[in-house]
Each structure stands twice: as C-alpha cells, then as structure tokens.
C-alpha cells in the first residue's frame, strides 16, 4: 500500500508570494491533517479535513488555508508569505475507521524556504 | 502555552542499555498519547500509543508508561540500538467529536545511541 505523498518536496519562494502544497493520503484514508515543523516550535497543528470539510483548526492566521477534494487529496495554501513561514510542512492521513485509534501516518513533508 | 513538553532536547546512551525519554503534559483533557520517531528528511513514524485507561503498553523493545496523576509519560527502549538514533516526539490528543485527529506535539528529544 502506497504511503502518504507530498509534492513538491522542496520549494523556494520570496516574501509576499503565495504557495500551494499538495498531499495525497493513503488509499482509503479520509482524514488529512497538516502540521508545520520549525526548529523553535516543533510540530504545530494547522488543520484537519474530513470528507471535504475542515473539522479541526489550529492557531494559525488566515493566510494559511486548505481544502480537500472528493478523492481525499488535500492542498494547503499560504498567501502573502513571510520569512517566518519557512518550515517543513507535513501532511498526515488517518483511516478514521471509527475505532478511535488515531495513529496518523505522515508524508515526507515539503520543505518551504521563504527568502 | 506549551501543553506537551519534552524537557530534554537530547539524550545519549550506549548500545544495549536502556533509553528513557520523558514527556509531561498540562491539559487534563488529553486522554490518548502517542510516540513518534523521526529521521532527517522523513516524516514522523508512529511507534506506540497508550490510552488514559492504561498505565503501560508494550510493543517489542518499546514500552510506554503513563502516570496520569503526575501528567507524565515515558518511553523506554530496551535494548537500545544504533538504528534507534532519531528525534522522538511525544503527542497527545482527546477522544471524541473528531478532536482525536488533532495531535499536540512536544518539541522532540534527539536520541543518540552510541555503538
């Protein structure tokens, strides 16, 4: 079974630009979560999507947004990039089979550098 | 306000000895805890979890202990192997209402196992 895939793996942007990152979950997984990892803050929850609806949201500004498609693939968008947005962005999928087990399977991440 | 804390940024142990990684949490609503391992340039990999109704869970060389009254959990690795060298993240969540898909992570502990 293929794992979580994220594209692109690396991205360089300049301040003020916007960026879109993509995540394809494990086949059959309907929940997709996004996290930001920085050296100072560790892994911080951005948002979670289930059945094309945002179900959970972290404490990030409105410049960070996302969506999920009917095939469970998800995208996140960051507008008006700031230097502090440089980070590893991780996507995770969960089977959400109703068992209560919520181990999340992570992709390799997209390394975003803002210059 | 950091709700999950890993106070040791790094830990070094000899191969064959026990590695003990610690994690403290402040939110008493957390009732499910997970440990993830992360190698450079890869996403976190799920290791082991524990529900708040238990105080111990074992999986091979990995054991997680939970002390609810102290809001403390620990991961024991016995025996430690050089391949265990990685960053270990503690994470916590709440059951129910879809909120179990939002993980709150600690900042991680870098474990180095020396041959």
PDB file of N, CA, C and O in Angstrom, chain A residues 1 8 10 13 24 26 29 34-35 38 42 44-45 50 52 54 72 75 78 82 84 86 88 93 108 112-114:
ATOM      1  N   UNK A   1       0.855  -1.186   0.000  1.00  0.00           N
ATOM      2  CA  UNK A   1       0.000   0.000   0.000  1.00  0.00           C
ATOM      3  C   UNK A   1       0.888   1.233   0.000  1.00  0.00           C
ATOM      4  O   UNK A   1       1.790   1.350   0.823  1.00  0.00           O
ATOM      5  N   UNK A   8       5.332  19.741  -3.829  1.00  0.00           N
ATOM      6  CA  UNK A   8       6.691  19.298  -4.114  1.00  0.00           C
ATOM      7  C   UNK A   8       7.441  18.970  -2.825  1.00  0.00           C
ATOM      8  O   UNK A   8       6.936  19.223  -1.735  1.00  0.00           O
ATOM      9  N   UNK A  10      10.540  20.199  -2.148  1.00  0.00           N
ATOM     10  CA  UNK A  10      11.269  21.416  -1.798  1.00  0.00           C
ATOM     11  C   UNK A  10      10.718  22.583  -2.610  1.00  0.00           C
ATOM     12  O   UNK A  10      10.321  22.410  -3.755  1.00  0.00           O
ATOM     13  N   UNK A  13      10.474  30.328  -2.224  1.00  0.00           N
ATOM     14  CA  UNK A  13       9.624  31.443  -2.603  1.00  0.00           C
ATOM     15  C   UNK A  13      10.192  32.721  -1.992  1.00  0.00           C
ATOM     16  O   UNK A  13      11.053  32.691  -1.116  1.00  0.00           O
ATOM     17  N   UNK A  24      -1.381  13.630  -0.960  1.00  0.00           N
ATOM     18  CA  UNK A  24      -2.239  12.502  -1.306  1.00  0.00           C
ATOM     19  C   UNK A  24      -2.179  11.487  -0.174  1.00  0.00           C
ATOM     20  O   UNK A  24      -1.116  10.954   0.123  1.00  0.00           O
ATOM     21  N   UNK A  26      -3.008   8.012   2.187  1.00  0.00           N
ATOM     22  CA  UNK A  26      -3.033   6.576   1.939  1.00  0.00           C
ATOM     23  C   UNK A  26      -4.420   6.209   1.410  1.00  0.00           C
ATOM     24  O   UNK A  26      -5.437   6.738   1.887  1.00  0.00           O
ATOM     25  N   UNK A  29      -7.917   6.291   3.287  1.00  0.00           N
ATOM     26  CA  UNK A  29      -7.924   7.226   4.415  1.00  0.00           C
ATOM     27  C   UNK A  29      -8.707   8.477   4.043  1.00  0.00           C
ATOM     28  O   UNK A  29      -8.493   9.059   2.977  1.00  0.00           O
ATOM     29  N   UNK A  34      -2.653  18.652   8.565  1.00  0.00           N
ATOM     30  CA  UNK A  34      -1.439  19.377   8.178  1.00  0.00           C
ATOM     31  C   UNK A  34      -0.754  19.918   9.429  1.00  0.00           C
ATOM     32  O   UNK A  34      -1.426  20.404  10.358  1.00  0.00           O
ATOM     33  N   UNK A  35       0.582  19.833   9.417  1.00  0.00           N
ATOM     34  CA  UNK A  35       1.382  20.331  10.523  1.00  0.00           C
ATOM     35  C   UNK A  35       2.535  21.165   9.968  1.00  0.00           C
ATOM     36  O   UNK A  35       3.043  20.917   8.880  1.00  0.00           O
ATOM     37  N   UNK A  38       8.959  23.638  12.761  1.00  0.00           N
ATOM     38  CA  UNK A  38      10.069  24.588  12.789  1.00  0.00           C
ATOM     39  C   UNK A  38      10.983  24.222  13.942  1.00  0.00           C
ATOM     40  O   UNK A  38      10.545  23.596  14.916  1.00  0.00           O
ATOM     41  N   UNK A  42       8.710  23.193  17.094  1.00  0.00           N
ATOM     42  CA  UNK A  42       8.355  21.789  16.941  1.00  0.00           C
ATOM     43  C   UNK A  42       7.240  21.624  15.917  1.00  0.00           C
ATOM     44  O   UNK A  42       7.087  22.425  15.002  1.00  0.00           O
ATOM     45  N   UNK A  44       3.489  21.837  14.863  1.00  0.00           N
ATOM     46  CA  UNK A  44       2.270  22.528  15.266  1.00  0.00           C
ATOM     47  C   UNK A  44       1.147  22.217  14.289  1.00  0.00           C
ATOM     48  O   UNK A  44       1.327  22.285  13.073  1.00  0.00           O
ATOM     49  N   UNK A  45      -0.008  21.916  14.854  1.00  0.00           N
ATOM     50  CA  UNK A  45      -1.182  21.537  14.080  1.00  0.00           C
ATOM     51  C   UNK A  45      -1.736  22.738  13.333  1.00  0.00           C
ATOM     52  O   UNK A  45      -1.961  23.801  13.922  1.00  0.00           O
ATOM     53  N   UNK A  50     -11.835  16.308   6.720  1.00  0.00           N
ATOM     54  CA  UNK A  50     -12.514  15.014   6.639  1.00  0.00           C
ATOM     55  C   UNK A  50     -13.712  15.194   5.731  1.00  0.00           C
ATOM     56  O   UNK A  50     -14.524  16.093   5.943  1.00  0.00           O
ATOM     57  N   UNK A  52     -14.022  16.434   2.834  1.00  0.00           N
ATOM     58  CA  UNK A  52     -14.007  17.754   2.174  1.00  0.00           C
ATOM     59  C   UNK A  52     -14.368  18.904   3.108  1.00  0.00           C
ATOM     60  O   UNK A  52     -14.581  20.038   2.642  1.00  0.00           O
ATOM     61  N   UNK A  54     -13.405  21.131   6.714  1.00  0.00           N
ATOM     62  CA  UNK A  54     -12.421  21.372   7.756  1.00  0.00           C
ATOM     63  C   UNK A  54     -13.059  21.062   9.109  1.00  0.00           C
ATOM     64  O   UNK A  54     -14.044  21.704   9.511  1.00  0.00           O
ATOM     65  N   UNK A  72     -10.143  12.656  -1.434  1.00  0.00           N
ATOM     66  CA  UNK A  72      -9.414  12.826  -0.167  1.00  0.00           C
ATOM     67  C   UNK A  72      -8.075  13.534  -0.304  1.00  0.00           C
ATOM     68  O   UNK A  72      -7.463  13.863   0.710  1.00  0.00           O
ATOM     69  N   UNK A  75      -4.955  20.027  -0.335  1.00  0.00           N
ATOM     70  CA  UNK A  75      -3.989  21.086  -0.616  1.00  0.00           C
ATOM     71  C   UNK A  75      -4.014  22.086   0.529  1.00  0.00           C
ATOM     72  O   UNK A  75      -5.053  22.302   1.156  1.00  0.00           O
ATOM     73  N   UNK A  78      -0.647  29.003   1.392  1.00  0.00           N
ATOM     74  CA  UNK A  78      -0.188  30.089   2.252  1.00  0.00           C
ATOM     75  C   UNK A  78      -0.054  31.331   1.382  1.00  0.00           C
ATOM     76  O   UNK A  78       0.668  31.309   0.373  1.00  0.00           O
ATOM     77  N   UNK A  82       5.675  35.115   4.547  1.00  0.00           N
ATOM     78  CA  UNK A  82       6.594  35.834   5.418  1.00  0.00           C
ATOM     79  C   UNK A  82       7.814  34.946   5.670  1.00  0.00           C
ATOM     80  O   UNK A  82       7.748  33.723   5.513  1.00  0.00           O
ATOM     81  N   UNK A  84       9.050  33.999   8.344  1.00  0.00           N
ATOM     82  CA  UNK A  84       8.760  33.032   9.405  1.00  0.00           C
ATOM     83  C   UNK A  84       7.959  31.829   8.956  1.00  0.00           C
ATOM     84  O   UNK A  84       7.773  30.891   9.735  1.00  0.00           O
ATOM     85  N   UNK A  86       8.980  29.898   6.690  1.00  0.00           N
ATOM     86  CA  UNK A  86       9.945  28.873   6.297  1.00  0.00           C
ATOM     87  C   UNK A  86       9.873  27.723   7.290  1.00  0.00           C
ATOM     88  O   UNK A  86      10.052  27.911   8.499  1.00  0.00           O
ATOM     89  N   UNK A  88       9.146  23.033   7.549  1.00  0.00           N
ATOM     90  CA  UNK A  88       8.772  21.759   6.928  1.00  0.00           C
ATOM     91  C   UNK A  88       7.273  21.586   7.147  1.00  0.00           C
ATOM     92  O   UNK A  88       6.800  21.626   8.288  1.00  0.00           O
ATOM     93  N   UNK A  93      -2.254  11.307   7.228  1.00  0.00           N
ATOM     94  CA  UNK A  93      -3.585  10.761   6.978  1.00  0.00           C
ATOM     95  C   UNK A  93      -3.931   9.716   8.029  1.00  0.00           C
ATOM     96  O   UNK A  93      -3.055   9.076   8.624  1.00  0.00           O
ATOM     97  N   UNK A 108       6.552  12.642   3.762  1.00  0.00           N
ATOM     98  CA  UNK A 108       7.929  13.103   3.977  1.00  0.00           C
ATOM     99  C   UNK A 108       8.039  14.607   4.180  1.00  0.00           C
ATOM    100  O   UNK A 108       9.072  15.095   4.639  1.00  0.00           O
ATOM    101  N   UNK A 112       9.675  24.287   2.757  1.00  0.00           N
ATOM    102  CA  UNK A 112       9.443  25.607   2.171  1.00  0.00           C
ATOM    103  C   UNK A 112      10.460  26.598   2.722  1.00  0.00           C
ATOM    104  O   UNK A 112      10.633  26.714   3.950  1.00  0.00           O
ATOM    105  N   UNK A 113      11.148  27.273   1.832  1.00  0.00           N
ATOM    106  CA  UNK A 113      12.082  28.330   2.215  1.00  0.00           C
ATOM    107  C   UNK A 113      11.580  29.638   1.642  1.00  0.00           C
ATOM    108  O   UNK A 113      11.328  29.723   0.422  1.00  0.00           O
ATOM    109  N   UNK A 114      11.421  30.630   2.501  1.00  0.00           N
ATOM    110  CA  UNK A 114      10.965  31.953   2.064  1.00  0.00           C
ATOM    111  C   UNK A 114      12.136  32.928   2.175  1.00  0.00           C
ATOM    112  O   UNK A 114      12.735  33.084   3.248  1.00  0.00           O
TER     113      UNK A 114
END
